[in-house]
């Protein structure tokens, strides 16, 4: 991870990944979280009906698979956990790789947060979610405490 680590693996597990894993378990019945370290931090949530895969470094956060059908509230729960962590670490964008395996999340973002996303192109195409804008819109959406 560029020799700079912005995380402690156990802290990330406790604060970010285990709450997501528990939410997945309550919605889809089973979930396992796997964390691998290397040049990137790779995190996979494996369920009986699909997976969520992310990879992140000190400068970039990417969702490379989101193939689990979830309620919009659970998707928001997951994105909010990621966004709050990223904001604290000054990463401004959640990148979603445009591919079949992320179609569920792409559709959710286009339907629910169209004003907070933009597309970028390079070796791969991405739907980019602006972290600060997402957090603001999330709290406006759930201001009545329905979350």
Coordinates of C-alpha atoms in Angstrom, one line a residue:
X1 CA 0.0 0.0 0.0
X2 CA 2.6 2.5 -1.1
X3 CA 4.4 1.8 2.2
X4 CA 1.9 4.1 3.9
X5 CA -0.9 2.4 5.7
X6 CA -3.9 4.6 6.6
X7 CA -5.5 1.7 8.5
X8 CA -5.0 -1.0 11.1
X9 CA -6.4 -4.2 9.8
X10 CA -8.0 -5.2 13.1
X11 CA -9.5 -1.7 13.6
X12 CA -11.0 -1.8 10.1
X13 CA -12.5 -5.2 10.8
X14 CA -14.1 -4.1 14.0
X15 CA -15.4 -0.6 12.9
X16 CA -16.1 -1.0 9.2
X17 CA -16.2 -4.5 7.9
X18 CA -17.8 -6.5 10.7
X19 CA -20.9 -4.3 10.9
X20 CA -21.3 -4.7 7.2
X21 CA -20.8 -8.4 7.5
X22 CA -23.4 -8.6 10.3
X23 CA -25.9 -6.5 8.2
X24 CA -25.4 -8.9 5.2
X25 CA -25.9 -11.9 7.5
X26 CA -29.2 -10.4 8.8
X27 CA -30.5 -9.8 5.2
X28 CA -29.2 -12.7 3.2
X29 CA -28.7 -15.3 5.9
X30 CA -24.9 -15.8 5.7
X31 CA -21.8 -13.8 5.0
X32 CA -18.1 -14.2 5.4
X33 CA -15.5 -11.4 5.3
X34 CA -12.1 -12.0 4.0
X35 CA -9.3 -9.4 4.1
X36 CA -6.0 -9.7 2.2
X37 CA -3.1 -7.3 2.4
X38 CA -0.6 -6.5 -0.4
X39 CA 0.0 -3.5 -2.5
X40 CA -3.7 -2.9 -2.1
X41 CA -6.0 -3.9 0.7
X42 CA -8.5 -6.4 -0.7
X43 CA -11.8 -7.0 1.1
X44 CA -14.4 -9.6 0.1
X45 CA -17.8 -10.2 1.6
X46 CA -19.0 -13.6 0.4
X47 CA -22.6 -14.6 0.7
X48 CA -24.7 -17.5 -0.6
X49 CA -26.1 -15.2 -3.3
X50 CA -23.1 -13.2 -4.5
X51 CA -20.2 -11.1 -3.3
X52 CA -19.0 -7.6 -2.6
X53 CA -15.4 -7.0 -3.4
X54 CA -13.4 -3.9 -2.7
X55 CA -9.8 -2.8 -3.0
X56 CA -8.3 0.3 -1.5
X57 CA -5.1 2.1 -1.0
X58 CA -4.1 5.3 0.7
X59 CA -5.4 7.2 -2.4
X60 CA -8.1 5.1 -4.0
X61 CA -11.2 3.1 -3.1
X62 CA -12.8 0.8 -5.7
X63 CA -15.7 -1.5 -5.6
X64 CA -15.0 -4.2 -8.2
X65 CA -18.0 -6.5 -7.5
X66 CA -21.4 -6.0 -6.0
X67 CA -23.4 -9.0 -7.1
X68 CA -25.7 -9.4 -4.0
X69 CA -29.3 -8.3 -4.3
X70 CA -30.0 -6.2 -1.2
X71 CA -32.6 -3.7 0.0
X72 CA -31.8 -0.1 -0.7
X73 CA -31.4 0.6 3.0
X74 CA -28.7 -2.1 3.3
X75 CA -26.9 -0.7 0.3
X76 CA -27.0 2.7 1.9
X77 CA -25.8 1.2 5.2
X78 CA -22.8 -0.3 3.4
X79 CA -22.0 2.9 1.4
X80 CA -22.3 5.1 4.5
X81 CA -19.8 2.9 6.4
X82 CA -17.4 3.2 3.5
X83 CA -18.0 6.9 3.0
X84 CA -17.5 7.9 6.6
X85 CA -14.2 5.9 6.7
X86 CA -13.0 7.5 3.5
X87 CA -13.9 11.0 4.5
X88 CA -11.9 10.6 7.7
X89 CA -8.9 9.5 5.5
X90 CA -9.4 12.3 2.9
X91 CA -10.4 10.0 0.0
X92 CA -13.1 11.9 -1.9
X93 CA -14.4 9.3 -4.3
X94 CA -15.8 5.8 -4.3
X95 CA -15.0 4.3 -7.7
X96 CA -17.4 1.6 -9.0
X97 CA -15.8 -0.4 -11.8
X98 CA -18.4 -0.5 -14.7
X99 CA -18.9 -4.2 -15.4
X100 CA -21.7 -6.8 -15.1
X101 CA -20.7 -7.7 -11.6
X102 CA -21.4 -4.2 -10.3
X103 CA -24.7 -3.6 -12.2
X104 CA -26.8 -3.8 -9.0
X105 CA -24.8 -1.0 -7.4
X106 CA -24.6 1.1 -10.6
X107 CA -28.4 1.0 -11.0
X108 CA -28.8 1.9 -7.3
X109 CA -26.5 4.9 -7.6
X110 CA -28.1 6.1 -10.9
X111 CA -31.6 5.8 -9.4
X112 CA -31.0 7.2 -5.9
X113 CA -27.9 9.4 -6.1
X114 CA -27.7 10.6 -9.7
X115 CA -26.6 14.1 -8.7
X116 CA -23.7 12.6 -6.6
X117 CA -22.1 10.5 -9.4
X118 CA -20.1 11.1 -12.5
X119 CA -18.4 8.7 -15.0
X120 CA -14.7 8.5 -15.7
X121 CA -12.9 6.6 -18.4
X122 CA -9.4 5.1 -18.7
X123 CA -8.2 1.6 -18.8
X124 CA -11.6 0.8 -17.2
X125 CA -14.7 2.8 -16.9
X126 CA -16.0 3.9 -13.5
X127 CA -19.1 5.3 -11.9
X128 CA -17.6 7.7 -9.3
X129 CA -19.5 8.6 -6.2
X130 CA -18.5 11.9 -4.5
X131 CA -18.1 10.9 -0.8
X132 CA -19.0 14.3 0.8
X133 CA -22.0 14.7 -1.4
X134 CA -23.2 11.2 -0.8
X135 CA -23.0 11.7 3.0
X136 CA -25.0 14.9 2.8
X137 CA -27.7 13.4 0.6
X138 CA -27.8 10.3 2.7
X139 CA -28.6 12.3 5.9
X140 CA -31.2 14.4 4.0
X141 CA -32.8 11.2 2.7
X142 CA -33.0 9.6 6.2
X143 CA -33.5 12.7 8.3
X144 CA -36.7 11.4 9.8
X145 CA -34.8 8.6 11.5
X146 CA -36.1 5.8 9.2
X147 CA -32.7 4.3 8.8

